[in-house]
Amino acid sequence: MNSMKQFSKMFSAQIKMMFREKQVWFWNIFFPVILMVLFMVIFGGGSSESFKAKIAIVDSQPNAASAMLLEQLQQIPVFKWESEQPVTLEAGNRLVEKQDIDALIILPETESATTIKLVVNKADEQGATTQAVSGILDQFIQQANWTAAGATPTFSLAKTSISSGADDLNYADFLLTGMIGLSVAQGGLFGMVGLVEMRRNGLMKRLRMTPARMGLYGLAGMLVKLLLGIVQIIILTLIGVFGFGANLHINIFSLVIAFLAGGLVFNAMGYLFSSFSKSIEAYMGMSNIASMLMMFLSGVFFPLESLPTWLQPVTQMLPLTYFVEGMRDGLIYNSGIASGAFWAGIGVMVIWGVVSFLVGSQVYKAKSVSDAQ
Amino acid sequence: MPVLEVRHLRKSFGAVNAVEDISFTVEAGEVFTIIGPNGAGKTTTLEMIEGLQVPDSGQIEFGELSWVKNSEQIKTSIGVQPQSSALFDLLTVEENLDLFATFYPKSKPASEVLEMINLTDQRNKQVRKLSGGQKQRLAIGLAMINDPILIFLDEPTTGLDPQARRNIWDIILKLKALGKTTILTTHYMEEAEKLSDRVCIVDQGKVVTLDTPAALIDRLTQEREVRLTFIDGAEAAIETEKIAQTQSAVVRTSRDGDALQLWTTQPEETLYEVFGFTKGRGFRVEQISIREMSLEDVFIAFTGKEWRD
């Protein structure tokens, strides 16, 4: 029997089946793209250049000092003025109440008074904008104090930011790689639905009555799924780079290794779920739970550091954490395969993959005996 | 020469004895039909023969081959159409045939099979767009792609309309003409009677009887039901009934108005006497019929169960 011919037929048959199934297109291509675009639009715009605080100023008793402060405040680029001219105290308070402005700044009422007041809405008190405005104002006042005292500051702060890899890492890069990780993972977790269907409609039994090599069939299916993963990576990357200005620094070795490990682990998990599932609904349920849990606990959308500390051990057990990290290593950090952390992550994925596969096979074996009844 | 020999098969699931003792031999070139009520053990028997289940005891031999030693060889020389037409829905008719063809060391050309199952025009259609009858024909096509010696057809016509059923019968008869051996199960007595060389009735895990359809019907009690109706009304029927009752071959009679029913072990003899009487008396007979015994009667006689159709 010609195994090569059998394998290539099985492969081409499964490719055809995959591309003819609209569900595959929706869940593996369209859905991740929509999700990524949404996240990019909602969270991607929050960089410092576009930060603006809308303010108004009350200058109830204009005098030389307040005129000077007013002029300098107008130089601060992030403040967007409600009106060119100062407003009255009542009008200003109303604007705050209605949250038409982020903050109201009240200049000293007399030349000798020294307090500048900041009024914000109670609802915004803990907000990032309030913190920022108050910080900017603090600095401004300090500057004013020094000027008033005729001193020059001894220390000054020069700000630059560093990312773990390349200089120009931004949220678009982070989210893009997270989404790639997530969609490849989902492709695997949900990808065994065909297997459940084959058992339900008797095709599995039918194939067992032929001399077909089921191992070859599985291998061909695995290859088809890897191919789908590559398509996902390419499409999401193109959208991320050209639509949202993501910057890639690709290290092909770590990318390929992480991708293969991810392909193994999530297909194996899908296989495990399929072994437990009598119906497609049951399978989809299990895959959904796993995918939802990992989606939020594996640093897909937000850095892991933003999660509470007590959750950290959980995230460190999940394969998606390492897969997403691996994708970032390979796509944006340009970190090579020399790092120990990289291999530790691959190790965790491989363990998950092998254990899932072995348990799945055992369940299938036990089932094929009881199915026969 | 037997293609398949089954001896004392036995299989139980927990406390349930699905198959208690089944033995039969299938000869080369015949259509061998297994019928039986629900839960009689048909499916379990078939699955054991097809190698999906291991019997608790008993032997299954395909000529010299057995599942324990020659499973690969058996798989290449049998073809199975399972009850649920298990097909790749997203592949076309021809792609299904091509894929299955690669599973076997030798196979028939797809075009030849398409011709046999009359799906040449639908060859490029995806399976999900086929009708029930077309799917069933494709399932049979897949069972013959490896040019098997022995073909299993498990209820191939269930749920099909009369025309689609007849199309399947044509295929079965074509297979027979090619010298293939077929093991068939069916819900339709008419089908079993029309297609089978031999019928095996199974009940409660055992073979109840096994023979050609004609022999099985013959073996039934010799009483035949004769119906007569008279133009001259009830009086003629009453008179004739009296005469009939004097005949030793007539077991019992029954009358409803001008309609008379006789059960006789010698219909020819009885009718001769009855007509002699009616002719003499000038009674005019309107209708006469002798009810044919069918496999259904055989089934009821052997299993004591009504046939569901």
mmCIF file of N, CA and C in Angstrom, chain A residues 279-354:
data_model
loop_
_atom_site.group_PDB
_atom_site.id
_atom_site.type_symbol
_atom_site.label_atom_id
_atom_site.label_comp_id
_atom_site.label_asym_id
_atom_site.label_seq_id
_atom_site.Cartn_x
_atom_site.Cartn_y
_atom_site.Cartn_z
ATOM 1 N N SER A 279 -21.307 15.054 21.920
ATOM 2 C CA SER A 279 -21.977 15.903 20.929
ATOM 3 C C SER A 279 -21.105 17.107 20.628
ATOM 4 N N ILE A 280 -21.426 17.766 19.545
ATOM 5 C CA ILE A 280 -20.688 18.961 19.152
ATOM 6 C C ILE A 280 -20.893 20.058 20.194
ATOM 7 N N GLU A 281 -22.095 20.137 20.741
ATOM 8 C CA GLU A 281 -22.382 21.151 21.757
ATOM 9 C C GLU A 281 -21.463 20.983 22.961
ATOM 10 N N ALA A 282 -21.326 19.743 23.412
ATOM 11 C CA ALA A 282 -20.473 19.486 24.575
ATOM 12 C C ALA A 282 -19.039 19.907 24.271
ATOM 13 N N TYR A 283 -18.592 19.589 23.085
ATOM 14 C CA TYR A 283 -17.220 19.924 22.690
ATOM 15 C C TYR A 283 -17.023 21.437 22.646
ATOM 16 N N MET A 284 -17.972 22.122 21.999
ATOM 17 C CA MET A 284 -17.856 23.571 21.887
ATOM 18 C C MET A 284 -17.871 24.210 23.279
ATOM 19 N N GLY A 285 -18.695 23.661 24.171
ATOM 20 C CA GLY A 285 -18.758 24.183 25.538
ATOM 21 C C GLY A 285 -17.411 24.094 26.215
ATOM 22 N N MET A 286 -16.808 22.917 26.145
ATOM 23 C CA MET A 286 -15.513 22.715 26.812
ATOM 24 C C MET A 286 -14.447 23.631 26.218
ATOM 25 N N SER A 287 -14.425 23.710 24.897
ATOM 26 C CA SER A 287 -13.418 24.542 24.242
ATOM 27 C C SER A 287 -13.612 26.011 24.604
ATOM 28 N N ASN A 288 -14.887 26.415 24.689
ATOM 29 C CA ASN A 288 -15.169 27.799 25.035
ATOM 30 C C ASN A 288 -14.683 28.153 26.424
ATOM 31 N N ILE A 289 -14.935 27.259 27.377
ATOM 32 C CA ILE A 289 -14.502 27.534 28.753
ATOM 33 C C ILE A 289 -12.988 27.677 28.786
ATOM 34 N N ALA A 290 -12.306 26.722 28.169
ATOM 35 C CA ALA A 290 -10.847 26.761 28.187
ATOM 36 C C ALA A 290 -10.339 28.031 27.513
ATOM 37 N N SER A 291 -10.945 28.367 26.387
ATOM 38 C CA SER A 291 -10.450 29.516 25.638
ATOM 39 C C SER A 291 -10.722 30.825 26.380
ATOM 40 N N MET A 292 -11.908 30.941 26.994
ATOM 41 C CA MET A 292 -12.246 32.146 27.763
ATOM 42 C C MET A 292 -11.310 32.338 28.940
ATOM 43 N N LEU A 293 -11.115 31.238 29.692
ATOM 44 C CA LEU A 293 -10.250 31.332 30.876
ATOM 45 C C LEU A 293 -8.867 31.818 30.475
ATOM 46 N N MET A 294 -8.333 31.188 29.442
ATOM 47 C CA MET A 294 -6.957 31.504 29.067
ATOM 48 C C MET A 294 -6.863 32.892 28.435
ATOM 49 N N MET A 295 -7.920 33.269 27.712
ATOM 50 C CA MET A 295 -7.912 34.557 27.017
ATOM 51 C C MET A 295 -7.585 35.691 27.987
ATOM 52 N N PHE A 296 -8.187 35.644 29.179
ATOM 53 C CA PHE A 296 -8.009 36.754 30.103
ATOM 54 C C PHE A 296 -6.882 36.526 31.103
ATOM 55 N N LEU A 297 -6.409 35.300 31.195
ATOM 56 C CA LEU A 297 -5.379 35.020 32.197
ATOM 57 C C LEU A 297 -4.004 34.816 31.585
ATOM 58 N N SER A 298 -3.882 35.030 30.293
ATOM 59 C CA SER A 298 -2.600 34.717 29.668
ATOM 60 C C SER A 298 -1.932 35.917 29.005
ATOM 61 N N GLY A 299 -2.389 37.107 29.364
ATOM 62 C CA GLY A 299 -1.712 38.289 28.836
ATOM 63 C C GLY A 299 -1.906 38.495 27.354
ATOM 64 N N VAL A 300 -3.114 38.160 26.857
ATOM 65 C CA VAL A 300 -3.385 38.372 25.437
ATOM 66 C C VAL A 300 -3.641 39.847 25.173
ATOM 67 N N PHE A 301 -4.550 40.428 25.970
ATOM 68 C CA PHE A 301 -4.972 41.815 25.730
ATOM 69 C C PHE A 301 -4.181 42.807 26.580
ATOM 70 N N PHE A 302 -3.829 42.399 27.803
ATOM 71 C CA PHE A 302 -3.146 43.296 28.724
ATOM 72 C C PHE A 302 -1.967 42.578 29.339
ATOM 73 N N PRO A 303 -0.968 43.333 29.739
ATOM 74 C CA PRO A 303 0.201 42.687 30.346
ATOM 75 C C PRO A 303 -0.204 41.923 31.605
ATOM 76 N N LEU A 304 0.474 40.806 31.824
ATOM 77 C CA LEU A 304 0.178 39.967 32.984
ATOM 78 C C LEU A 304 0.315 40.735 34.290
ATOM 79 N N GLU A 305 1.200 41.741 34.319
ATOM 80 C CA GLU A 305 1.464 42.477 35.550
ATOM 81 C C GLU A 305 0.220 43.197 36.031
ATOM 82 N N SER A 306 -0.738 43.450 35.107
ATOM 83 C CA SER A 306 -1.930 44.169 35.526
ATOM 84 C C SER A 306 -2.922 43.263 36.261
ATOM 85 N N LEU A 307 -2.626 41.963 36.313
ATOM 86 C CA LEU A 307 -3.517 41.056 37.043
ATOM 87 C C LEU A 307 -3.122 41.046 38.519
ATOM 88 N N PRO A 308 -4.090 40.763 39.417
ATOM 89 C CA PRO A 308 -3.751 40.680 40.847
ATOM 90 C C PRO A 308 -2.702 39.604 41.103
ATOM 91 N N THR A 309 -1.883 39.848 42.129
ATOM 92 C CA THR A 309 -0.760 38.944 42.406
ATOM 93 C C THR A 309 -1.192 37.511 42.652
ATOM 94 N N TRP A 310 -2.342 37.349 43.350
ATOM 95 C CA TRP A 310 -2.730 35.977 43.693
ATOM 96 C C TRP A 310 -3.087 35.173 42.447
ATOM 97 N N LEU A 311 -3.337 35.848 41.336
ATOM 98 C CA LEU A 311 -3.655 35.131 40.099
ATOM 99 C C LEU A 311 -2.404 34.718 39.324
ATOM 100 N N GLN A 312 -1.284 35.335 39.663
ATOM 101 C CA GLN A 312 -0.069 35.098 38.886
ATOM 102 C C GLN A 312 0.309 33.609 38.777
ATOM 103 N N PRO A 313 0.235 32.855 39.896
ATOM 104 C CA PRO A 313 0.597 31.425 39.768
ATOM 105 C C PRO A 313 -0.272 30.696 38.753
ATOM 106 N N VAL A 314 -1.551 31.084 38.667
ATOM 107 C CA VAL A 314 -2.443 30.436 37.707
ATOM 108 C C VAL A 314 -1.970 30.728 36.289
ATOM 109 N N THR A 315 -1.674 31.997 36.036
ATOM 110 C CA THR A 315 -1.249 32.354 34.679
ATOM 111 C C THR A 315 0.028 31.622 34.313
ATOM 112 N N GLN A 316 0.851 31.372 35.307
ATOM 113 C CA GLN A 316 2.126 30.716 35.000
ATOM 114 C C GLN A 316 1.970 29.232 34.697
ATOM 115 N N MET A 317 0.744 28.712 34.897
ATOM 116 C CA MET A 317 0.524 27.307 34.564
ATOM 117 C C MET A 317 -0.127 27.147 33.190
ATOM 118 N N LEU A 318 -0.659 28.221 32.666
ATOM 119 C CA LEU A 318 -1.432 28.106 31.433
ATOM 120 C C LEU A 318 -0.538 28.100 30.190
ATOM 121 N N PRO A 319 -0.814 27.215 29.259
ATOM 122 C CA PRO A 319 0.040 27.138 28.061
ATOM 123 C C PRO A 319 -0.055 28.390 27.191
ATOM 124 N N LEU A 320 -1.231 29.031 27.204
ATOM 125 C CA LEU A 320 -1.380 30.195 26.324
ATOM 126 C C LEU A 320 -0.432 31.325 26.742
ATOM 127 N N THR A 321 -0.178 31.432 28.054
ATOM 128 C CA THR A 321 0.772 32.442 28.539
ATOM 129 C C THR A 321 2.095 32.315 27.796
ATOM 130 N N TYR A 322 2.567 31.081 27.712
ATOM 131 C CA TYR A 322 3.884 30.862 27.115
ATOM 132 C C TYR A 322 3.832 30.945 25.601
ATOM 133 N N PHE A 323 2.679 30.572 25.066
ATOM 134 C CA PHE A 323 2.563 30.655 23.619
ATOM 135 C C PHE A 323 2.581 32.121 23.171
ATOM 136 N N VAL A 324 1.797 32.953 23.870
ATOM 137 C CA VAL A 324 1.758 34.379 23.543
ATOM 138 C C VAL A 324 3.148 34.986 23.739
ATOM 139 N N GLU A 325 3.794 34.591 24.831
ATOM 140 C CA GLU A 325 5.160 35.085 25.063
ATOM 141 C C GLU A 325 6.092 34.656 23.931
ATOM 142 N N GLY A 326 5.940 33.412 23.529
ATOM 143 C CA GLY A 326 6.775 32.888 22.445
ATOM 144 C C GLY A 326 6.548 33.658 21.153
ATOM 145 N N MET A 327 5.267 33.954 20.871
ATOM 146 C CA MET A 327 4.943 34.728 19.670
ATOM 147 C C MET A 327 5.579 36.113 19.756
ATOM 148 N N ARG A 328 5.556 36.705 20.967
ATOM 149 C CA ARG A 328 6.164 38.037 21.132
ATOM 150 C C ARG A 328 7.679 37.954 20.982
ATOM 151 N N ASP A 329 8.249 36.881 21.541
ATOM 152 C CA ASP A 329 9.700 36.709 21.388
ATOM 153 C C ASP A 329 10.062 36.662 19.908
ATOM 154 N N GLY A 330 9.257 35.940 19.155
ATOM 155 C CA GLY A 330 9.592 35.711 17.756
ATOM 156 C C GLY A 330 9.210 36.855 16.841
ATOM 157 N N LEU A 331 8.164 37.599 17.221
ATOM 158 C CA LEU A 331 7.651 38.602 16.290
ATOM 159 C C LEU A 331 8.051 40.031 16.613
ATOM 160 N N ILE A 332 8.139 40.377 17.921
ATOM 161 C CA ILE A 332 8.427 41.787 18.204
ATOM 162 C C ILE A 332 9.648 42.015 19.082
ATOM 163 N N TYR A 333 9.986 41.054 19.947
ATOM 164 C CA TYR A 333 11.146 41.294 20.807
ATOM 165 C C TYR A 333 12.443 40.899 20.109
ATOM 166 N N ASN A 334 12.272 40.149 19.012
ATOM 167 C CA ASN A 334 13.444 39.650 18.297
ATOM 168 C C ASN A 334 14.402 38.932 19.225
ATOM 169 N N SER A 335 13.853 38.271 20.266
ATOM 170 C CA SER A 335 14.783 37.564 21.147
ATOM 171 C C SER A 335 15.015 36.174 20.593
ATOM 172 N N GLY A 336 16.244 35.779 20.638
ATOM 173 C CA GLY A 336 16.625 34.511 20.027
ATOM 174 C C GLY A 336 16.248 33.348 20.902
ATOM 175 N N ILE A 337 16.680 32.167 20.474
ATOM 176 C CA ILE A 337 16.307 30.960 21.197
ATOM 177 C C ILE A 337 17.293 30.646 22.316
ATOM 178 N N ALA A 338 18.170 31.589 22.613
ATOM 179 C CA ALA A 338 19.174 31.304 23.633
ATOM 180 C C ALA A 338 18.631 31.443 25.044
ATOM 181 N N SER A 339 17.494 32.147 25.182
ATOM 182 C CA SER A 339 17.024 32.456 26.530
ATOM 183 C C SER A 339 16.437 31.237 27.236
ATOM 184 N N GLY A 340 16.763 31.105 28.524
ATOM 185 C CA GLY A 340 16.260 29.980 29.307
ATOM 186 C C GLY A 340 14.768 30.073 29.505
ATOM 187 N N ALA A 341 14.264 31.311 29.670
ATOM 188 C CA ALA A 341 12.832 31.502 29.894
ATOM 189 C C ALA A 341 12.037 31.001 28.691
ATOM 190 N N PHE A 342 12.589 31.228 27.517
ATOM 191 C CA PHE A 342 11.930 30.781 26.289
ATOM 192 C C PHE A 342 11.751 29.266 26.315
ATOM 193 N N TRP A 343 12.838 28.562 26.628
ATOM 194 C CA TRP A 343 12.771 27.100 26.636
ATOM 195 C C TRP A 343 11.912 26.570 27.756
ATOM 196 N N ALA A 344 11.910 27.275 28.901
ATOM 197 C CA ALA A 344 11.033 26.851 29.999
ATOM 198 C C ALA A 344 9.581 26.923 29.525
ATOM 199 N N GLY A 345 9.258 28.002 28.825
ATOM 200 C CA GLY A 345 7.896 28.155 28.299
ATOM 201 C C GLY A 345 7.554 27.057 27.314
ATOM 202 N N ILE A 346 8.486 26.769 26.391
ATOM 203 C CA ILE A 346 8.267 25.689 25.430
ATOM 204 C C ILE A 346 8.043 24.382 26.184
ATOM 205 N N GLY A 347 8.842 24.187 27.242
ATOM 206 C CA GLY A 347 8.719 22.968 28.048
ATOM 207 C C GLY A 347 7.323 22.833 28.635
ATOM 208 N N VAL A 348 6.806 23.916 29.204
ATOM 209 C CA VAL A 348 5.459 23.857 29.789
ATOM 210 C C VAL A 348 4.441 23.481 28.708
ATOM 211 N N MET A 349 4.590 24.089 27.542
ATOM 212 C CA MET A 349 3.640 23.783 26.455
ATOM 213 C C MET A 349 3.727 22.319 26.037
ATOM 214 N N VAL A 350 4.958 21.834 25.903
ATOM 215 C CA VAL A 350 5.133 20.448 25.470
ATOM 216 C C VAL A 350 4.521 19.486 26.487
ATOM 217 N N ILE A 351 4.711 19.784 27.771
ATOM 218 C CA ILE A 351 4.129 18.917 28.806
ATOM 219 C C ILE A 351 2.604 18.894 28.673
ATOM 220 N N TRP A 352 2.009 20.082 28.565
ATOM 221 C CA TRP A 352 0.556 20.142 28.373
ATOM 222 C C TRP A 352 0.135 19.335 27.147
ATOM 223 N N GLY A 353 0.875 19.521 26.065
ATOM 224 C CA GLY A 353 0.527 18.850 24.816
ATOM 225 C C GLY A 353 0.601 17.341 24.935
ATOM 226 N N VAL A 354 1.697 16.851 25.460
ATOM 227 C CA VAL A 354 1.900 15.407 25.530
ATOM 228 C C VAL A 354 0.877 14.771 26.472
#
